[in-house]
CSV table of C-alpha atoms and ligand atoms in Angstrom, one decimal:
chain,number,residue,atom,x,y,z
A,13,MET,CA,14.3,-18.1,-13.7
A,14,HIS,CA,13.0,-15.2,-15.6
A,15,ALA,CA,12.4,-12.0,-14.0
A,16,VAL,CA,11.6,-8.3,-15.0
A,17,LEU,CA,14.8,-6.5,-14.6
A,18,VAL,CA,15.8,-2.9,-14.5
A,19,ARG,CA,18.8,-2.4,-17.3
A,20,GLU,CA,19.7,1.0,-15.6
A,21,PRO,CA,17.9,3.4,-13.5
A,22,GLY,CA,15.5,5.2,-16.0
A,23,ASP,CA,12.2,5.8,-17.4
A,24,VAL,CA,9.7,2.6,-18.3
A,25,ASP,CA,11.8,1.7,-21.3
A,26,VAL,CA,14.9,0.2,-19.0
A,27,LEU,CA,12.4,-2.6,-18.0
A,28,GLU,CA,13.1,-5.9,-19.6
A,29,TRP,CA,11.8,-9.3,-18.9
A,30,GLY,CA,15.2,-11.4,-18.7
A,31,GLU,CA,16.9,-14.1,-16.9
A,32,ALA,CA,18.0,-13.9,-13.4
A,33,PRO,CA,19.9,-16.2,-10.8
A,34,ASP,CA,17.1,-18.5,-9.1
A,35,PRO,CA,17.0,-17.6,-5.4
A,36,THR,CA,17.4,-20.0,-2.5
A,37,PRO,CA,15.7,-19.8,0.6
A,38,GLY,CA,18.0,-19.2,3.8
A,39,PRO,CA,17.4,-20.3,7.2
A,40,GLY,CA,13.8,-19.3,8.4
A,41,GLU,CA,13.0,-18.4,4.5
A,42,VAL,CA,10.0,-19.5,2.2
A,43,LEU,CA,10.8,-20.1,-1.7
A,44,ILE,CA,7.8,-19.0,-3.4
A,45,ASP,CA,6.6,-20.0,-7.2
A,46,VAL,CA,5.0,-16.6,-8.0
A,47,ALA,CA,1.7,-16.4,-9.5
A,48,ALA,CA,1.3,-12.7,-9.5
A,49,THR,CA,2.9,-9.5,-8.2
A,50,ALA,CA,1.4,-5.9,-7.9
A,51,VAL,CA,2.5,-2.7,-9.1
A,52,ASN,CA,3.6,-0.1,-6.2
A,53,ARG,CA,4.2,3.7,-6.4
A,54,ALA,CA,7.4,2.7,-4.7
A,55,ASP,CA,8.5,0.5,-7.7
A,56,LEU,CA,8.6,3.8,-9.9
A,57,LEU,CA,10.7,5.4,-7.9
A,58,GLN,CA,13.2,2.3,-7.3
A,59,ARG,CA,13.0,1.9,-11.0
A,60,GLN,CA,14.2,5.5,-11.6
A,61,GLY,CA,17.0,4.9,-9.1
A,62,PHE,CA,15.6,6.9,-6.4
A,63,TYR,CA,14.5,4.2,-3.9
A,64,PRO,CA,17.3,1.4,-3.6
A,65,PRO,CA,16.3,-2.0,-1.9
A,66,PRO,CA,17.4,-2.4,1.7
A,67,PRO,CA,20.8,-3.7,2.3
A,68,GLY,CA,20.6,-7.7,1.7
A,69,THR,CA,17.6,-7.9,0.0
A,70,SER,CA,16.4,-8.4,-3.9
A,71,ASP,CA,17.5,-5.7,-6.3
A,72,ILE,CA,14.5,-7.1,-8.3
A,73,LEU,CA,11.2,-4.8,-8.1
A,74,GLY,CA,8.3,-6.1,-6.5
A,75,LEU,CA,7.0,-5.6,-2.7
A,76,GLU,CA,4.5,-8.6,-2.7
A,77,CYS,CA,3.5,-11.4,-4.6
A,78,SER,CA,1.0,-14.2,-4.4
A,79,GLY,CA,1.5,-18.0,-5.2
A,80,SER,CA,2.4,-21.4,-3.9
A,81,VAL,CA,5.3,-22.5,-1.4
A,82,ALA,CA,8.3,-24.4,-3.7
A,83,ALA,CA,10.6,-25.0,-0.7
A,84,LEU,CA,11.5,-24.7,2.5
A,85,GLY,CA,14.5,-23.1,4.6
A,86,ASP,CA,16.1,-24.8,7.6
A,87,GLY,CA,13.8,-24.3,10.3
A,88,VAL,CA,10.7,-23.4,8.8
A,89,THR,CA,8.1,-25.4,10.3
A,90,ASP,CA,5.2,-23.2,10.1
A,91,TRP,CA,4.5,-23.7,5.9
A,92,SER,CA,4.6,-26.9,3.6
A,93,VAL,CA,5.5,-27.2,0.0
A,94,GLY,CA,2.2,-26.7,-2.4
A,95,ASP,CA,0.7,-24.4,0.3
A,96,PRO,CA,-1.0,-21.4,-1.4
A,97,VAL,CA,0.1,-18.2,0.1
A,98,CYS,CA,0.5,-13.9,-0.2
A,99,ALA,CA,3.7,-12.4,1.1
A,100,LEU,CA,4.9,-9.0,1.9
A,101,LEU,CA,8.2,-8.5,0.4
A,102,SER,CA,11.3,-6.2,0.6
A,103,GLY,CA,11.5,-6.9,-3.1
A,104,GLY,CA,12.0,-9.5,-5.8
A,105,GLY,CA,8.2,-10.1,-6.6
A,106,TYR,CA,8.6,-9.4,-10.3
A,107,ALA,CA,9.9,-12.7,-11.1
A,108,GLU,CA,9.0,-16.6,-11.1
A,109,ARG,CA,10.3,-17.3,-7.8
A,110,VAL,CA,11.1,-15.4,-4.4
A,111,ALA,CA,12.5,-16.1,-1.3
A,112,VAL,CA,11.2,-14.7,1.7
A,113,PRO,CA,11.0,-14.7,5.8
A,114,ALA,CA,8.3,-17.1,6.9
A,115,GLY,CA,6.9,-14.8,8.9
A,116,GLN,CA,6.1,-12.7,6.3
A,117,CYS,CA,4.0,-15.1,4.3
A,118,MET,CA,0.2,-15.0,4.9
A,119,PRO,CA,-2.4,-18.0,3.9
A,120,LEU,CA,-5.0,-16.4,1.5
A,121,PRO,CA,-8.0,-15.0,3.1
A,122,ASP,CA,-11.1,-17.4,2.4
A,123,GLY,CA,-12.8,-16.5,-1.1
A,124,VAL,CA,-9.8,-14.9,-2.8
A,125,ASP,CA,-8.2,-16.8,-5.6
A,126,VAL,CA,-4.3,-16.8,-5.7
A,127,VAL,CA,-3.9,-14.3,-8.6
A,128,THR,CA,-6.1,-11.7,-6.6
A,129,ALA,CA,-4.3,-12.0,-3.5
A,130,ALA,CA,-1.6,-10.1,-5.0
A,131,ALA,CA,-3.3,-6.8,-4.4
A,132,LEU,CA,-3.1,-7.5,-0.7
A,133,PRO,CA,-0.2,-7.7,1.3
A,134,GLU,CA,1.1,-4.4,0.7
A,135,VAL,CA,-1.7,-2.3,1.5
A,136,ALA,CA,-3.2,-4.6,4.0
A,137,CYS,CA,-0.2,-4.4,6.0
A,138,THR,CA,0.2,-0.3,5.6
A,139,VAL,CA,-3.0,0.2,6.4
A,140,TRP,CA,-3.4,-2.0,9.3
A,141,SER,CA,-0.1,-1.1,11.1
A,142,ASN,CA,-0.3,2.9,10.0
A,143,VAL,CA,-4.2,3.2,10.8
A,144,VAL,CA,-5.3,0.8,13.4
A,145,GLN,CA,-2.0,-0.3,15.2
A,146,ASN,CA,-0.2,3.0,15.1
A,147,ALA,CA,-3.2,6.1,14.8
A,148,ARG,CA,-5.9,3.4,16.8
A,149,LEU,CA,-8.8,4.1,14.5
A,150,THR,CA,-12.1,3.2,16.3
A,151,ALA,CA,-15.5,3.1,15.9
A,152,GLY,CA,-17.2,6.4,15.7
A,153,GLU,CA,-13.9,8.3,15.1
A,154,SER,CA,-13.7,10.4,11.9
A,155,PHE,CA,-11.2,9.3,9.2
A,156,LEU,CA,-9.5,11.0,6.1
A,157,VAL,CA,-7.4,9.4,3.4
A,158,HIS,CA,-5.6,11.3,0.7
A,159,GLY,CA,-5.6,9.3,-2.6
A,160,GLY,CA,-8.6,7.5,-2.0
A,161,SER,CA,-8.5,5.7,-5.3
A,162,SER,CA,-5.2,4.5,-4.8
A,163,GLY,CA,-4.1,1.0,-4.0
A,164,ILE,CA,-3.7,2.5,-0.8
A,165,GLY,CA,-6.9,4.5,-0.4
A,166,THR,CA,-8.8,1.4,-1.5
A,167,MET,CA,-7.8,-0.5,1.1
A,168,ALA,CA,-7.9,2.4,3.8
A,169,ILE,CA,-11.7,3.5,2.6
A,170,GLN,CA,-12.9,-0.1,3.4
A,171,VAL,CA,-10.7,-0.7,6.7
A,172,ALA,CA,-11.9,2.4,8.4
A,173,LYS,CA,-15.9,1.6,7.4
A,174,ALA,CA,-15.6,-2.2,8.2
A,175,LEU,CA,-14.1,-0.7,11.7
A,176,GLY,CA,-17.2,1.4,12.2
A,177,ALA,CA,-15.4,4.6,11.6
A,178,GLY,CA,-17.0,7.6,10.2
A,179,PRO,CA,-17.5,9.7,8.6
A,180,VAL,CA,-15.0,8.7,6.2
A,181,LEU,CA,-13.6,10.8,4.0
A,182,CYS,CA,-10.9,10.8,1.0
A,183,THR,CA,-9.5,13.3,-1.6
A,184,VAL,CA,-9.5,12.2,-5.5
A,185,GLY,CA,-8.4,14.0,-8.6
A,186,THR,CA,-11.4,13.4,-11.0
A,187,ALA,CA,-15.2,12.7,-10.8
A,188,GLU,CA,-14.9,9.2,-11.8
A,189,LYS,CA,-12.5,8.3,-8.8
A,190,ALA,CA,-14.7,10.2,-6.6
A,191,ARG,CA,-17.4,8.0,-7.4
A,192,ALA,CA,-15.7,4.9,-7.1
A,193,CYS,CA,-14.5,5.7,-3.5
A,194,THR,CA,-18.3,6.5,-2.4
A,195,ASP,CA,-19.2,3.0,-4.1
A,196,LEU,CA,-16.4,1.5,-1.7
A,197,GLY,CA,-18.2,3.4,1.2
A,198,ALA,CA,-16.5,6.7,1.9
A,199,ASP,CA,-18.9,9.3,2.9
A,200,VAL,CA,-17.3,12.2,1.6
A,201,ALA,CA,-14.9,12.2,-1.7
A,202,ILE,CA,-13.4,15.6,-2.0
A,203,ASN,CA,-12.1,16.7,-5.4
A,204,TYR,CA,-8.7,18.3,-4.5
A,205,ASN,CA,-8.6,19.9,-8.0
A,206,ASP,CA,-12.1,22.0,-7.1
A,207,ASP,CA,-12.5,22.1,-3.3
A,208,ASP,CA,-10.6,22.9,-0.3
A,209,PHE,CA,-10.1,19.8,2.0
A,210,VAL,CA,-9.8,21.2,5.2
A,211,ALA,CA,-12.9,22.9,4.9
A,212,ARG,CA,-15.0,20.4,3.4
A,213,ALA,CA,-13.6,17.9,6.6
A,214,LYS,CA,-14.5,20.6,8.8
A,215,ASP,CA,-17.9,20.6,7.3
A,216,ALA,CA,-18.6,16.8,7.5
A,217,THR,CA,-17.5,16.8,11.4
A,218,ASP,CA,-19.5,19.7,12.6
A,219,GLY,CA,-16.1,21.9,12.6
A,220,ARG,CA,-14.1,19.6,14.7
A,221,GLY,CA,-11.9,18.0,11.8
A,222,VAL,CA,-10.9,14.6,11.7
A,223,ASP,CA,-9.8,12.3,14.3
A,224,VAL,CA,-7.4,10.2,12.1
A,225,LEU,CA,-5.7,10.9,8.7
A,226,LEU,CA,-3.5,9.0,6.4
A,227,ASP,CA,-1.3,11.1,4.4
A,228,ILE,CA,0.4,10.3,1.0
A,229,ILE,CA,1.6,13.4,0.0
A,230,GLY,CA,3.8,15.1,3.1
A,231,ALA,CA,5.2,18.6,2.8
A,232,LYS,CA,3.2,20.1,0.3
A,233,TYR,CA,-0.2,18.9,2.6
A,234,LEU,CA,1.4,19.2,6.3
A,235,ALA,CA,-0.2,22.7,7.2
A,236,ALA,CA,-3.1,21.8,5.8
A,237,ASN,CA,-3.3,18.4,7.5
A,238,VAL,CA,-2.7,19.6,10.9
A,239,ASP,CA,-5.3,22.4,10.3
A,240,ALA,CA,-7.9,19.3,9.1
A,241,LEU,CA,-7.3,17.6,12.6
A,242,ALA,CA,-9.7,17.6,15.3
A,243,PRO,CA,-8.4,17.9,19.0
A,244,ASP,CA,-6.4,14.8,19.9
A,245,GLY,CA,-6.1,14.1,16.3
A,246,ARG,CA,-3.6,11.5,14.6
A,247,LEU,CA,-1.8,12.5,11.5
A,248,VAL,CA,0.4,9.7,9.8
A,249,VAL,CA,2.2,10.1,7.0
A,250,ILE,CA,3.4,7.3,4.7
A,251,GLY,CA,3.9,9.2,1.4
A,252,LEU,CA,6.1,12.1,0.3
A,253,GLN,CA,4.4,12.7,-3.1
A,254,GLY,CA,4.6,16.4,-2.4
A,255,GLY,CA,7.9,16.6,-1.1
A,256,ALA,CA,10.0,15.9,2.4
A,257,ARG,CA,10.7,19.2,4.0
A,258,ALA,CA,8.4,21.6,5.6
A,259,ASP,CA,7.7,23.9,8.6
A,260,ILE,CA,5.4,22.8,11.2
A,261,ASP,CA,3.8,24.9,13.6
A,262,LEU,CA,4.4,23.3,17.1
A,263,GLY,CA,1.8,25.6,19.0
A,264,VAL,CA,-0.9,24.3,16.8
A,265,LEU,CA,-0.2,20.7,17.7
A,266,MET,CA,0.1,21.6,21.1
A,267,ARG,CA,-3.4,23.3,21.4
A,268,SER,CA,-4.9,20.3,19.7
A,269,ARG,CA,-2.7,17.7,21.7
A,270,ALA,CA,-2.4,16.5,17.7
A,271,THR,CA,0.2,13.9,17.0
A,272,VAL,CA,2.2,13.7,13.7
A,273,ALA,CA,3.6,10.4,12.9
A,274,ALA,CA,5.5,9.0,10.0
A,275,ALA,CA,6.5,5.5,8.8
A,276,THR,CA,7.8,3.1,6.1
A,277,LEU,CA,7.0,-0.5,6.0
A,278,ARG,CA,9.7,-1.8,3.7
A,279,GLY,CA,12.6,-0.8,6.0
A,280,ARG,CA,11.2,-2.3,9.1
A,281,PRO,CA,13.0,-5.0,11.0
A,282,VAL,CA,11.9,-8.6,9.9
A,283,GLU,CA,10.4,-9.2,13.3
A,284,GLN,CA,8.0,-6.2,13.2
A,285,LYS,CA,6.8,-7.0,9.6
A,286,ALA,CA,6.2,-10.9,10.7
A,287,ALA,CA,3.9,-9.1,13.7
A,288,ILE,CA,2.0,-6.7,11.2
A,289,CYS,CA,1.6,-10.2,9.1
A,290,ARG,CA,0.3,-11.7,12.2
A,291,ALA,CA,-2.2,-9.2,12.9
A,292,VAL,CA,-3.4,-8.7,9.5
A,293,VAL,CA,-4.3,-12.6,9.3
A,294,ASP,CA,-5.6,-12.2,12.7
A,295,ASP,CA,-8.2,-9.1,12.1
A,296,LEU,CA,-8.1,-8.1,8.7
A,297,TRP,CA,-8.6,-11.5,7.0
A,298,PRO,CA,-11.9,-12.3,8.6
A,299,LEU,CA,-13.1,-8.8,7.1
A,300,VAL,CA,-12.1,-10.2,3.5
A,301,ALA,CA,-13.6,-13.5,4.1
A,302,GLY,CA,-16.7,-11.9,5.2
A,303,ARG,CA,-16.6,-9.4,2.4
A,304,ARG,CA,-16.7,-6.1,4.4
A,305,VAL,CA,-13.2,-5.7,2.7
A,306,ARG,CA,-12.4,-6.6,-1.0
A,307,PRO,CA,-9.1,-6.5,-3.3
A,308,ILE,CA,-9.7,-3.9,-5.7
A,309,VAL,CA,-8.1,-4.9,-8.7
A,310,HIS,CA,-7.9,-2.4,-11.8
A,311,THR,CA,-6.3,-4.7,-14.2
A,312,SER,CA,-4.2,-7.5,-14.5
A,313,MET,CA,-1.2,-7.8,-16.7
A,314,PRO,CA,1.6,-10.4,-17.7
A,315,MET,CA,5.0,-9.5,-16.3
A,316,THR,CA,6.1,-9.1,-19.4
A,317,GLU,CA,4.1,-6.2,-20.0
A,318,ALA,CA,5.5,-4.1,-16.9
A,319,ARG,CA,6.4,-1.4,-19.0
A,320,ASP,CA,2.6,-0.6,-19.9
A,321,ALA,CA,1.8,-1.2,-16.2
A,322,HIS,CA,4.4,1.1,-14.9
A,323,ARG,CA,2.8,3.7,-17.8
A,324,LEU,CA,-0.6,3.2,-16.2
A,325,VAL,CA,0.4,3.9,-12.5
A,326,ALA,CA,2.8,6.8,-13.3
A,327,ASP,CA,-0.3,8.5,-15.2
A,328,SER,CA,-2.8,7.7,-12.4
A,329,GLY,CA,-4.9,5.9,-14.7
A,330,HIS,CA,-5.9,3.2,-12.2
A,331,ILE,CA,-8.2,2.6,-9.4
A,332,GLY,CA,-7.0,0.3,-6.9
A,333,LYS,CA,-4.3,-2.0,-7.8
A,334,VAL,CA,-2.8,-3.2,-11.1
A,335,LEU,CA,-1.5,-6.9,-11.0
A,336,LEU,CA,1.3,-8.3,-12.8
A,337,THR,CA,0.9,-12.2,-13.3
A,338,ARG,CA,3.6,-14.6,-14.3
A,339,PRO,CA,3.6,-15.2,-17.8
B,419,NAP,N1,5.0,4.2,3.8
B,419,NAP,C1,5.1,3.2,3.5
B,419,NAP,O1,5.1,1.9,3.9
B,419,NAP,C2,4.0,2.7,2.3
B,419,NAP,C3,3.5,1.8,2.0
B,419,NAP,C4,2.6,1.9,0.5
B,419,NAP,C5,2.5,2.9,0.0
B,419,NAP,N2,3.1,4.2,0.5
B,419,NAP,C6,2.7,5.5,-0.1
B,419,NAP,O2,1.1,5.3,-0.5
B,419,NAP,C7,1.0,6.3,-1.8
B,419,NAP,C8,0.0,5.5,-2.4
B,419,NAP,O3,0.6,4.5,-3.1
B,419,NAP,P1,0.1,3.7,-4.1
B,419,NAP,O4,0.8,2.2,-4.4
B,419,NAP,O5,-1.2,2.9,-3.6
B,419,NAP,O6,0.1,4.5,-4.9
B,419,NAP,P2,-0.9,4.8,-6.4
B,419,NAP,O7,-2.0,3.8,-6.5
B,419,NAP,O8,0.0,5.2,-7.5
B,419,NAP,O9,-1.6,6.2,-5.7
B,419,NAP,C9,-1.0,7.6,-5.9
B,419,NAP,C10,-2.2,8.4,-5.5
B,419,NAP,O10,-1.7,9.7,-5.4
B,419,NAP,C11,-3.0,10.9,-5.4
B,419,NAP,N3,-2.5,11.9,-5.7
B,419,NAP,C12,-1.6,12.4,-6.4
B,419,NAP,N4,-1.8,13.8,-6.5
B,419,NAP,C13,-2.6,13.9,-5.0
B,419,NAP,C14,-3.0,15.3,-4.2
B,419,NAP,N5,-2.3,16.5,-4.6
B,419,NAP,N6,-3.7,15.0,-3.3
B,419,NAP,C15,-4.4,13.9,-3.5
B,419,NAP,N7,-4.1,12.5,-3.6
B,419,NAP,C16,-3.4,12.7,-4.8
B,419,NAP,C17,-3.3,10.1,-6.8
B,419,NAP,O11,-4.6,10.5,-6.9
B,419,NAP,P3,-5.5,11.1,-8.2
B,419,NAP,O12,-5.1,10.4,-9.8
B,419,NAP,O13,-7.1,11.1,-7.5
B,419,NAP,O14,-4.5,12.3,-8.2
B,419,NAP,C18,-3.2,8.4,-6.4
B,419,NAP,O15,-4.6,8.0,-6.4
B,419,NAP,C19,2.5,6.6,-2.3
B,419,NAP,O16,2.5,7.7,-2.0
B,419,NAP,C20,3.3,5.4,-1.8
B,419,NAP,O17,4.6,5.8,-1.7
B,419,NAP,C21,3.8,4.2,1.7
């Protein structure tokens, strides 16, 4: 098969469309004929050599894909050859074919075409597992997500609104991104270049702070994130764009009974990923089918143009997801 290969760790020029061994599905796995994949910020780190794939997984980039089932490994009974699917991957999506544990395959939500479905698995599973399952965001609670226009942010805003949370706040770096986020349903979009998000979060919540905060920045925002929480608030850190090491004032946490959690999806055991995918199919896909949550696709380009796609995401020139289609 053909795949986007990383010649050696480095900048976008190390990406090359070339030949790779065909994957074969092991027991409990499904082989997918890939229609499309999507660029995640983690792919940029992996390309640079900073985010190696978990042991035993493909070293080809790509944490999600859509396509159709091409073959079944031993013991797989819940999928048939030809079924349209999208899938959460540990790697291997930037290719014509990929093998994945059957539990990480999901049917396409009603009304979503097979290429667009590649925009969903990573953000759907990340937002559902962290915001709903971990932080237990419920109707009437306030919510803030950093990077509202990111792939993660565009999904988190819509999920929070669909659950009846409010006010829903986000941070962004430009006025155009602020407009995109309010169009998606955010009640308040805070430009972090002009405004203090803690003060704005307090203003929007009568001084209480937010009940749930989904953070992609890490160390640089930790103290401010804790300050922005309401009593019994829950902060979930899923990205470290602002570093991994920071001090935390446990006294502040104790007084507000706040929780700070952190998680990655990629390294979770297969059984946990399968459980997350089941919850997404049961509880989030109906919201997508009902058009209350939409996949937000900034642009789509062939896999052979992966260099341009990585440049776009590195420069944060996108709103939502950047798709790579099979040429
Ligand atoms: N833990 C997990 O399992 C998991 C899974 C998926 C993603 N993630 C993480 O989630 C983040 C988003 O992923 P993605 O693929 O959706 O990335 P993405 O679309 O490239 O988004 C990155 C975002 O970071 C924002 N940003 C940069 N500096 C900021 C700041 N100082 N304050 C607020 N926002 C800032 C950018 O917004 P502006 O352009 O407006 O600055 C951009 O929207 C990444 O950090 C990724 O590693 C984690």
